[in-house]
Amino acid sequence: MAQQPSSLVLSADAVVIGGGSLGCQTVYHLAKMGMTNVVLLERDRLTAGTTWHTAGLLWQLRPSDVEVELLAHTRNVISKDLEEETGLHTGWIQNGGLFIASNKQRLDEYKRLMSLGKVYGIESYVLSPAETKDLYPLMNVDDLYGTLYVPKDGTMDPAGTCTTLTRAASARGAMVIENCPVTGIQVRTDDLGVKRVKAVETAHGTIETPCVVNCAGVWATKLGEMAGVKVPLIAMHHAYVVTERIEGIQNMPNVRDHDASVYLRLQGDALSVGGYEQNPIFWDEVSDKFAFSLFDLDWDVFMQHIEGAINRVPVLEQTGIKSTVCGPESFTADHKPLMGEAPEVRGFFLGCGFNSAGMMLGGGCGRELAHWIIRGRPEKDMYGYDIRRFHNSLTDNARWIRERSHESYAKNYSVVFPFDEPLASRNMRKDPFHQVLTEQGCVFQERHGWERPGWFNKDGPAPVKDYDYYGAYETKKNVNYKYNELLGKEYTFDFPPHHDVIKSECLSCRHGVAVFDMSYFGKFYLTGPDAKKAADWLFTADVNKKPGSTVYTCMLNKRGGAEADLTVSRLEPGTANLPLAPESNGDAYYLAIGGGVAEHNWNHIRTVLQDQGFHCHLTDFSEDMGMISIQGPKSRAVLQEVLDTDLSNEAFPFSTHKVVNAAGHQVRAMRLSFVGELGWELHIPKDSCLPVYNAVMAAGAKHGIINSGYRAIDSLSIEKGYRHWHADLRPDDTPLEAGLAFTCKLKGSIPFQGRDMLEKQKKEGLKRKIVCFTIDEKVPMFGLEAIFRNGVPVGHLRRSDYGFFIDKTIGYGYIRNPDGGVVSADFIKTGEFTLERMGVTYKAKAHIRSPFDPENNRVKGIYA
């Protein structure tokens, strides 16, 4: 039960700040996992911020396997666990959920969700308009294409849920204190110069603690400032109205009409109506005095939702409005929460920015936060919510936060297409090739603030323009916006119109030569007295081969899960030649890391160095160098004209690197491939990038050299069977499960982080394993398709793409043995596999090895 500030303790293992959905769920899960000396502080009363006025909708199906699992846990906690523990009812109502589709693409999206649901045992049905009318007689179905009905969705009660959670937490020894505003957070600097949480100050006394959890919702940014932590979220007005009584509405499911951007929530014998508009109102002056408070509803903004709701349930036109609810809600740049340990201060955790989904994601996220705090990492792959998914140059950029959050809010109910890109806050980080590639028709993707090449449009330039807020706030809308038109053509679950363009980029690389601009890569140096010790501990592979070697390796968490994959090059000791080589009189390593996850990698390495007490220097040269990769059977012929070194197999073998001259400029050349061909990467100082690129293109002209982008890399790499971190390799996958045992130095005796878990797994046998599938039908797959073995669901695809050389759709997914046993080669060979895409089943062939060049001849330069 909640207590008053007079009962403040002097110290705690963790202090959770904010008594809304997230704070209550986090303190409950911490106590449940055995951390009982924990305090929850609420400045007013529980739920007073934004939780008390939430709609409390819970949908079980989302286009993400992790979110489906998080939602399932929330549902379990509020419908079962809490009642068993406390004897109290949380107010959960299982009235079902109904998603409305008014066109084929929307119904296709729902069918994707239905297929994924089968893997998790979530019951769902695609209904015709007539069946929908039988289920919901008050609904207008004339303009419907179909609906998705999920009978076990429902409605949560915020007050009932939070009260029950804090009761259960208090019963385990946690302390919940209301009316206790936090006035400051003390941070200390340790012997290694690392900032750490020291204490929480309140008007009623100070609590010494090594761990603070910021669950302050809309007020989280202010709380972050007290500790010098950036919390990139923004507050907006979010509203719904409650109707008078409606005859015949009782027990109806909750409705999401995505195309009208409205939801209809059952509230006894009435409905609440809300939605997401293109012109939300920002709350710029966030006030500390705001508790159980509301704004006046702006009917000009809200009327669009009423119209959508009346179209769906016509009886609303004759129904009065009983009350209006317009309160603040926090939104983020990608409409996903902010979680995990802040990069600036150790022990400062985030659990905020929930984009009005804090009730339904609260249980799953509260549990993951508890794991994060107690065990150092979450159990699930939480990278999509981790604050470290954003580059540090963006998290305090006001324009980026505002524009991106606006676009995410406005597009919240849009169909989630596989190749969509944001239009807001683009061109934040541009590499030296940006202009020259734009002129050649490059269609860019945005990753980590960087513009990286997606594919090359044959009909001239399609530059990205400044954000126009979709015409809201009297902003002039962009006209003749070619980039936006090309994106629009991608809004399909079919092959896009430029499928053939990507095909020609891929096949040019397989048969000739292509240049890929990969400058957005993270480029770090690891040096210092303990560099060798650190490299042994951090990296799964033995990176201490002779200087001049380059090794592909993973980095693991303590549970053996893959936190990263990267290449590590051992450097010659010597004087500095920056940015190509750091000063070092001992061991030095050059780390090259996928650019979209550079911040995550940087923080993972830093955290491990701190935890192990290694004396090292980690330096970031990502912005100081560009990088182009020249790949394909003709790459050697092209580069031999540009580089002043012998590129033969004997002189420059695969997996080696050296500093060489390219057209009079020093570059670091590495013989590597992300696509499975003969090729080299050139890591080039910024000012030398264009002259080197021009020399490569000139030398390549007679060989038919082309520019190529990441859409081709995605296809070429899956065809070769290379992993993409955060797709078919995640923190919840071990290298053994992912088919990357060759990256692990298990034959030697050198210890590395996660080694003990891998040895245990190796001994016990793998309970899940990645498998490659191909299908003969010419249909695209995108990941999340269900995998069946002999008619029983055993997993889902994590990643899929079209392989143009083998001319088939390829998918990779992790499969389990339904009886809990080992997934052996025999289990794979003897099964009849099918893949279910949007409710349709396709026969699939399972491959133990990659169907493309399984002998690895091409990267060695052996072409038959």
mmCIF file of N, CA, C and O in Angstrom, residues 266-340:
data_model
loop_
_atom_site.group_PDB
_atom_site.id
_atom_site.type_symbol
_atom_site.label_atom_id
_atom_site.label_comp_id
_atom_site.label_asym_id
_atom_site.label_seq_id
_atom_site.Cartn_x
_atom_site.Cartn_y
_atom_site.Cartn_z
ATOM 1 N N LEU A 266 -14.912 0.147 -25.687
ATOM 2 C CA LEU A 266 -16.131 -0.121 -24.919
ATOM 3 C C LEU A 266 -15.962 0.414 -23.502
ATOM 4 O O LEU A 266 -14.955 0.156 -22.849
ATOM 5 N N GLN A 267 -16.937 1.196 -23.061
ATOM 6 C CA GLN A 267 -16.902 1.717 -21.694
ATOM 7 C C GLN A 267 -18.274 1.452 -21.065
ATOM 8 O O GLN A 267 -19.149 2.315 -21.072
ATOM 9 N N GLY A 268 -18.445 0.213 -20.593
ATOM 10 C CA GLY A 268 -19.759 -0.161 -20.036
ATOM 11 C C GLY A 268 -20.795 -0.199 -21.129
ATOM 12 O O GLY A 268 -20.688 -0.977 -22.080
ATOM 13 N N ASP A 269 -21.794 0.715 -21.036
ATOM 14 C CA ASP A 269 -22.816 0.762 -22.089
ATOM 15 C C ASP A 269 -22.619 1.991 -22.967
ATOM 16 O O ASP A 269 -23.558 2.517 -23.558
ATOM 17 N N ALA A 270 -21.367 2.475 -23.016
ATOM 18 C CA ALA A 270 -21.046 3.638 -23.852
ATOM 19 C C ALA A 270 -19.734 3.362 -24.586
ATOM 20 O O ALA A 270 -19.133 2.299 -24.417
ATOM 21 N N LEU A 271 -19.297 4.333 -25.403
ATOM 22 C CA LEU A 271 -18.024 4.199 -26.111
ATOM 23 C C LEU A 271 -17.133 5.393 -25.808
ATOM 24 O O LEU A 271 -17.623 6.511 -25.645
ATOM 25 N N SER A 272 -15.809 5.151 -25.764
ATOM 26 C CA SER A 272 -14.848 6.263 -25.843
ATOM 27 C C SER A 272 -14.325 6.270 -27.265
ATOM 28 O O SER A 272 -14.019 5.218 -27.823
ATOM 29 N N VAL A 273 -14.193 7.479 -27.824
ATOM 30 C CA VAL A 273 -13.732 7.642 -29.195
ATOM 31 C C VAL A 273 -12.472 8.513 -29.191
ATOM 32 O O VAL A 273 -12.498 9.627 -28.649
ATOM 33 N N GLY A 274 -11.381 8.012 -29.776
ATOM 34 C CA GLY A 274 -10.155 8.807 -29.873
ATOM 35 C C GLY A 274 -9.410 8.455 -31.146
ATOM 36 O O GLY A 274 -9.856 7.599 -31.910
ATOM 37 N N GLY A 275 -8.258 9.099 -31.351
ATOM 38 C CA GLY A 275 -7.501 8.793 -32.572
ATOM 39 C C GLY A 275 -6.228 9.612 -32.676
ATOM 40 O O GLY A 275 -5.825 10.295 -31.740
ATOM 41 N N TYR A 276 -5.614 9.497 -33.842
ATOM 42 C CA TYR A 276 -4.339 10.175 -34.115
ATOM 43 C C TYR A 276 -4.513 11.075 -35.330
ATOM 44 O O TYR A 276 -4.891 10.607 -36.395
ATOM 45 N N GLU A 277 -4.268 12.375 -35.142
ATOM 46 C CA GLU A 277 -4.497 13.337 -36.218
ATOM 47 C C GLU A 277 -3.160 13.801 -36.802
ATOM 48 O O GLU A 277 -2.103 13.545 -36.233
ATOM 49 N N GLN A 278 -3.226 14.476 -37.949
ATOM 50 C CA GLN A 278 -1.995 14.974 -38.607
ATOM 51 C C GLN A 278 -1.485 16.258 -37.938
ATOM 52 O O GLN A 278 -0.365 16.666 -38.191
ATOM 53 N N ASN A 279 -2.334 16.878 -37.135
ATOM 54 C CA ASN A 279 -1.952 18.175 -36.555
ATOM 55 C C ASN A 279 -2.108 18.186 -35.036
ATOM 56 O O ASN A 279 -2.849 18.992 -34.479
ATOM 57 N N PRO A 280 -1.436 17.272 -34.328
ATOM 58 C CA PRO A 280 -1.555 17.263 -32.873
ATOM 59 C C PRO A 280 -1.005 18.552 -32.260
ATOM 60 O O PRO A 280 -0.157 19.217 -32.860
ATOM 61 N N ILE A 281 -1.483 18.873 -31.065
ATOM 62 C CA ILE A 281 -1.034 20.091 -30.380
ATOM 63 C C ILE A 281 0.116 19.729 -29.434
ATOM 64 O O ILE A 281 -0.019 18.836 -28.598
ATOM 65 N N PHE A 282 1.256 20.398 -29.608
ATOM 66 C CA PHE A 282 2.404 20.161 -28.717
ATOM 67 C C PHE A 282 2.173 20.853 -27.375
ATOM 68 O O PHE A 282 1.620 21.950 -27.322
ATOM 69 N N TRP A 283 2.613 20.223 -26.293
ATOM 70 C CA TRP A 283 2.588 20.864 -24.970
ATOM 71 C C TRP A 283 4.018 21.248 -24.633
ATOM 72 O O TRP A 283 4.807 20.441 -24.170
ATOM 73 N N ASP A 284 4.363 22.496 -24.929
ATOM 74 C CA ASP A 284 5.756 22.914 -24.801
ATOM 75 C C ASP A 284 6.128 23.350 -23.385
ATOM 76 O O ASP A 284 7.278 23.277 -22.992
ATOM 77 N N GLU A 285 5.131 23.844 -22.636
ATOM 78 C CA GLU A 285 5.426 24.325 -21.276
ATOM 79 C C GLU A 285 4.988 23.278 -20.263
ATOM 80 O O GLU A 285 3.958 23.436 -19.597
ATOM 81 N N VAL A 286 5.749 22.172 -20.149
ATOM 82 C CA VAL A 286 5.353 21.092 -19.245
ATOM 83 C C VAL A 286 5.395 21.591 -17.802
ATOM 84 O O VAL A 286 6.418 22.078 -17.327
ATOM 85 N N SER A 287 4.258 21.470 -17.089
ATOM 86 C CA SER A 287 4.136 22.038 -15.744
ATOM 87 C C SER A 287 4.193 20.958 -14.666
ATOM 88 O O SER A 287 3.615 19.881 -14.818
ATOM 89 N N ASP A 288 4.901 21.281 -13.574
ATOM 90 C CA ASP A 288 4.996 20.330 -12.454
ATOM 91 C C ASP A 288 3.730 20.304 -11.604
ATOM 92 O O ASP A 288 3.548 19.420 -10.779
ATOM 93 N N LYS A 289 2.874 21.305 -11.799
ATOM 94 C CA LYS A 289 1.668 21.401 -10.959
ATOM 95 C C LYS A 289 0.525 20.567 -11.528
ATOM 96 O O LYS A 289 -0.575 20.538 -11.001
ATOM 97 N N PHE A 290 0.794 19.893 -12.642
ATOM 98 C CA PHE A 290 -0.265 19.238 -13.400
ATOM 99 C C PHE A 290 -0.474 17.827 -12.832
ATOM 100 O O PHE A 290 0.353 16.942 -13.025
ATOM 101 N N ALA A 291 -1.581 17.593 -12.088
ATOM 102 C CA ALA A 291 -1.864 16.253 -11.567
ATOM 103 C C ALA A 291 -3.365 16.009 -11.649
ATOM 104 O O ALA A 291 -4.159 16.863 -11.242
ATOM 105 N N PHE A 292 -3.761 14.883 -12.167
ATOM 106 C CA PHE A 292 -5.184 14.595 -12.441
ATOM 107 C C PHE A 292 -5.810 15.773 -13.184
ATOM 108 O O PHE A 292 -6.952 16.141 -12.944
ATOM 109 N N SER A 293 -5.032 16.387 -14.074
ATOM 110 C CA SER A 293 -5.503 17.591 -14.766
ATOM 111 C C SER A 293 -5.698 17.289 -16.246
ATOM 112 O O SER A 293 -5.135 16.342 -16.782
ATOM 113 N N LEU A 294 -6.496 18.141 -16.905
ATOM 114 C CA LEU A 294 -6.761 17.981 -18.338
ATOM 115 C C LEU A 294 -6.660 19.328 -19.036
ATOM 116 O O LEU A 294 -6.718 20.378 -18.402
ATOM 117 N N PHE A 295 -6.537 19.283 -20.350
ATOM 118 C CA PHE A 295 -6.608 20.492 -21.175
ATOM 119 C C PHE A 295 -8.037 20.627 -21.694
ATOM 120 O O PHE A 295 -8.810 19.669 -21.681
ATOM 121 N N ASP A 296 -8.358 21.819 -22.191
ATOM 122 C CA ASP A 296 -9.623 21.966 -22.925
ATOM 123 C C ASP A 296 -9.458 21.275 -24.276
ATOM 124 O O ASP A 296 -8.421 21.397 -24.912
ATOM 125 N N LEU A 297 -10.494 20.582 -24.701
ATOM 126 C CA LEU A 297 -10.439 19.892 -25.993
ATOM 127 C C LEU A 297 -10.575 20.900 -27.133
ATOM 128 O O LEU A 297 -11.444 21.765 -27.100
ATOM 129 N N ASP A 298 -9.699 20.773 -28.124
ATOM 130 C CA ASP A 298 -9.791 21.621 -29.310
ATOM 131 C C ASP A 298 -10.641 20.880 -30.353
ATOM 132 O O ASP A 298 -10.183 19.931 -31.002
ATOM 133 N N TRP A 299 -11.904 21.316 -30.484
ATOM 134 C CA TRP A 299 -12.834 20.587 -31.363
ATOM 135 C C TRP A 299 -12.421 20.668 -32.831
ATOM 136 O O TRP A 299 -12.718 19.762 -33.602
ATOM 137 N N ASP A 300 -11.718 21.742 -33.222
ATOM 138 C CA ASP A 300 -11.274 21.849 -34.623
ATOM 139 C C ASP A 300 -10.323 20.689 -34.963
ATOM 140 O O ASP A 300 -10.356 20.140 -36.059
ATOM 141 N N VAL A 301 -9.483 20.345 -33.989
ATOM 142 C CA VAL A 301 -8.538 19.242 -34.206
ATOM 143 C C VAL A 301 -9.261 17.900 -34.090
ATOM 144 O O VAL A 301 -9.008 16.966 -34.845
ATOM 145 N N PHE A 302 -10.216 17.814 -33.158
ATOM 146 C CA PHE A 302 -10.790 16.507 -32.814
ATOM 147 C C PHE A 302 -11.917 16.069 -33.752
ATOM 148 O O PHE A 302 -12.189 14.869 -33.886
ATOM 149 N N MET A 303 -12.569 17.030 -34.413
ATOM 150 C CA MET A 303 -13.781 16.713 -35.184
ATOM 151 C C MET A 303 -13.567 15.588 -36.205
ATOM 152 O O MET A 303 -14.455 14.774 -36.447
ATOM 153 N N GLN A 304 -12.336 15.517 -36.787
ATOM 154 C CA GLN A 304 -12.058 14.471 -37.801
ATOM 155 C C GLN A 304 -12.289 13.067 -37.226
ATOM 156 O O GLN A 304 -12.729 12.162 -37.927
ATOM 157 N N HIS A 305 -12.003 12.887 -35.920
ATOM 158 C CA HIS A 305 -12.196 11.562 -35.305
ATOM 159 C C HIS A 305 -13.681 11.252 -35.133
ATOM 160 O O HIS A 305 -14.109 10.116 -35.310
ATOM 161 N N ILE A 306 -14.456 12.284 -34.778
ATOM 162 C CA ILE A 306 -15.913 12.087 -34.616
ATOM 163 C C ILE A 306 -16.511 11.644 -35.957
ATOM 164 O O ILE A 306 -17.313 10.705 -36.013
ATOM 165 N N GLU A 307 -16.064 12.306 -37.032
ATOM 166 C CA GLU A 307 -16.600 11.945 -38.355
ATOM 167 C C GLU A 307 -16.262 10.501 -38.708
ATOM 168 O O GLU A 307 -17.108 9.753 -39.203
ATOM 169 N N GLY A 308 -15.029 10.101 -38.439
ATOM 170 C CA GLY A 308 -14.624 8.716 -38.712
ATOM 171 C C GLY A 308 -15.421 7.725 -37.883
ATOM 172 O O GLY A 308 -15.810 6.649 -38.372
ATOM 173 N N ALA A 309 -15.669 8.086 -36.632
ATOM 174 C CA ALA A 309 -16.400 7.184 -35.731
ATOM 175 C C ALA A 309 -17.868 7.054 -36.148
ATOM 176 O O ALA A 309 -18.452 5.971 -36.113
ATOM 177 N N ILE A 310 -18.469 8.174 -36.580
ATOM 178 C CA ILE A 310 -19.877 8.154 -37.007
ATOM 179 C C ILE A 310 -20.018 7.307 -38.277
ATOM 180 O O ILE A 310 -20.973 6.541 -38.434
ATOM 181 N N ASN A 311 -19.029 7.417 -39.166
ATOM 182 C CA ASN A 311 -19.068 6.574 -40.368
ATOM 183 C C ASN A 311 -19.060 5.093 -39.981
ATOM 184 O O ASN A 311 -19.777 4.288 -40.568
ATOM 185 N N ARG A 312 -18.250 4.739 -38.964
ATOM 186 C CA ARG A 312 -18.121 3.322 -38.590
ATOM 187 C C ARG A 312 -19.328 2.844 -37.781
ATOM 188 O O ARG A 312 -19.810 1.738 -37.964
ATOM 189 N N VAL A 313 -19.809 3.682 -36.834
ATOM 190 C CA VAL A 313 -20.960 3.312 -35.974
ATOM 191 C C VAL A 313 -21.982 4.453 -36.058
ATOM 192 O O VAL A 313 -21.968 5.381 -35.247
ATOM 193 N N PRO A 314 -22.876 4.392 -37.078
ATOM 194 C CA PRO A 314 -23.756 5.530 -37.388
ATOM 195 C C PRO A 314 -24.627 6.003 -36.215
ATOM 196 O O PRO A 314 -24.961 7.176 -36.134
ATOM 197 N N VAL A 315 -24.954 5.102 -35.277
ATOM 198 C CA VAL A 315 -25.812 5.489 -34.149
ATOM 199 C C VAL A 315 -25.168 6.619 -33.328
ATOM 200 O O VAL A 315 -25.854 7.364 -32.614
ATOM 201 N N LEU A 316 -23.839 6.797 -33.469
ATOM 202 C CA LEU A 316 -23.152 7.857 -32.711
ATOM 203 C C LEU A 316 -23.664 9.244 -33.098
ATOM 204 O O LEU A 316 -23.569 10.184 -32.306
ATOM 205 N N GLU A 317 -24.178 9.382 -34.334
ATOM 206 C CA GLU A 317 -24.658 10.700 -34.768
ATOM 207 C C GLU A 317 -25.800 11.187 -33.878
ATOM 208 O O GLU A 317 -25.961 12.381 -33.662
ATOM 209 N N GLN A 318 -26.612 10.240 -33.353
ATOM 210 C CA GLN A 318 -27.736 10.617 -32.482
ATOM 211 C C GLN A 318 -27.389 10.489 -30.992
ATOM 212 O O GLN A 318 -28.266 10.584 -30.147
ATOM 213 N N THR A 319 -26.110 10.238 -30.691
ATOM 214 C CA THR A 319 -25.734 10.006 -29.297
ATOM 215 C C THR A 319 -25.023 11.235 -28.726
ATOM 216 O O THR A 319 -24.146 11.798 -29.385
ATOM 217 N N GLY A 320 -25.376 11.614 -27.529
ATOM 218 C CA GLY A 320 -24.727 12.769 -26.887
ATOM 219 C C GLY A 320 -23.341 12.420 -26.376
ATOM 220 O O GLY A 320 -22.980 11.252 -26.257
ATOM 221 N N ILE A 321 -22.555 13.477 -26.078
ATOM 222 C CA ILE A 321 -21.224 13.276 -25.493
ATOM 223 C C ILE A 321 -21.287 13.617 -24.010
ATOM 224 O O ILE A 321 -21.722 14.701 -23.630
ATOM 225 N N LYS A 322 -20.881 12.646 -23.201
ATOM 226 C CA LYS A 322 -20.989 12.804 -21.758
ATOM 227 C C LYS A 322 -19.795 13.573 -21.209
ATOM 228 O O LYS A 322 -19.926 14.418 -20.338
ATOM 229 N N SER A 323 -18.588 13.256 -21.716
ATOM 230 C CA SER A 323 -17.399 13.952 -21.201
ATOM 231 C C SER A 323 -16.289 13.931 -22.246
ATOM 232 O O SER A 323 -16.284 13.090 -23.141
ATOM 233 N N THR A 324 -15.365 14.883 -22.108
ATOM 234 C CA THR A 324 -14.203 14.909 -22.992
ATOM 235 C C THR A 324 -12.949 14.762 -22.130
ATOM 236 O O THR A 324 -12.899 15.284 -21.011
ATOM 237 N N VAL A 325 -11.979 14.042 -22.635
ATOM 238 C CA VAL A 325 -10.723 13.831 -21.914
ATOM 239 C C VAL A 325 -9.582 14.220 -22.845
ATOM 240 O O VAL A 325 -9.355 13.573 -23.859
ATOM 241 N N CYS A 326 -8.878 15.307 -22.510
ATOM 242 C CA CYS A 326 -7.734 15.719 -23.318
ATOM 243 C C CYS A 326 -6.565 15.933 -22.368
ATOM 244 O O CYS A 326 -6.557 16.885 -21.581
ATOM 245 N N GLY A 327 -5.614 15.006 -22.404
ATOM 246 C CA GLY A 327 -4.488 15.080 -21.466
ATOM 247 C C GLY A 327 -3.168 14.986 -22.187
ATOM 248 O O GLY A 327 -3.115 14.736 -23.397
ATOM 249 N N PRO A 328 -2.068 15.183 -21.447
ATOM 250 C CA PRO A 328 -0.748 15.089 -22.079
ATOM 251 C C PRO A 328 -0.338 13.627 -22.245
ATOM 252 O O PRO A 328 -0.742 12.772 -21.473
ATOM 253 N N GLU A 329 0.448 13.358 -23.268
ATOM 254 C CA GLU A 329 1.005 12.018 -23.466
ATOM 255 C C GLU A 329 2.368 12.230 -24.113
ATOM 256 O O GLU A 329 2.553 13.184 -24.860
ATOM 257 N N SER A 330 3.326 11.346 -23.779
ATOM 258 C CA SER A 330 4.673 11.562 -24.320
ATOM 259 C C SER A 330 4.874 10.742 -25.587
ATOM 260 O O SER A 330 4.443 9.591 -25.674
ATOM 261 N N PHE A 331 5.542 11.356 -26.565
ATOM 262 C CA PHE A 331 5.801 10.704 -27.846
ATOM 263 C C PHE A 331 7.279 10.805 -28.191
ATOM 264 O O PHE A 331 7.959 11.741 -27.775
ATOM 265 N N THR A 332 7.746 9.827 -28.965
ATOM 266 C CA THR A 332 9.168 9.761 -29.294
ATOM 267 C C THR A 332 9.360 9.748 -30.816
ATOM 268 O O THR A 332 8.398 9.643 -31.572
ATOM 269 N N ALA A 333 10.626 9.791 -31.213
ATOM 270 C CA ALA A 333 10.978 9.951 -32.629
ATOM 271 C C ALA A 333 10.516 8.789 -33.506
ATOM 272 O O ALA A 333 10.248 8.974 -34.682
ATOM 273 N N ASP A 334 10.437 7.574 -32.937
ATOM 274 C CA ASP A 334 10.033 6.437 -33.778
ATOM 275 C C ASP A 334 8.823 5.710 -33.202
ATOM 276 O O ASP A 334 8.531 4.584 -33.568
ATOM 277 N N HIS A 335 8.106 6.395 -32.311
ATOM 278 C CA HIS A 335 6.888 5.849 -31.713
ATOM 279 C C HIS A 335 7.151 4.584 -30.896
ATOM 280 O O HIS A 335 6.279 3.746 -30.715
ATOM 281 N N LYS A 336 8.390 4.463 -30.422
ATOM 282 C CA LYS A 336 8.729 3.346 -29.540
ATOM 283 C C LYS A 336 9.254 3.929 -28.230
ATOM 284 O O LYS A 336 9.797 5.025 -28.212
ATOM 285 N N PRO A 337 9.103 3.176 -27.126
ATOM 286 C CA PRO A 337 9.513 3.706 -25.817
ATOM 287 C C PRO A 337 11.021 3.930 -25.704
ATOM 288 O O PRO A 337 11.799 3.491 -26.561
ATOM 289 N N LEU A 338 11.409 4.606 -24.630
ATOM 290 C CA LEU A 338 12.824 4.809 -24.295
ATOM 291 C C LEU A 338 13.111 3.973 -23.057
ATOM 292 O O LEU A 338 12.518 4.204 -22.005
ATOM 293 N N MET A 339 14.001 3.002 -23.196
ATOM 294 C CA MET A 339 14.296 2.112 -22.077
ATOM 295 C C MET A 339 15.795 1.876 -21.965
ATOM 296 O O MET A 339 16.558 2.192 -22.878
ATOM 297 N N GLY A 340 16.185 1.293 -20.837
ATOM 298 C CA GLY A 340 17.571 0.869 -20.661
ATOM 299 C C GLY A 340 18.422 1.889 -19.936
ATOM 300 O O GLY A 340 17.963 2.965 -19.544
#
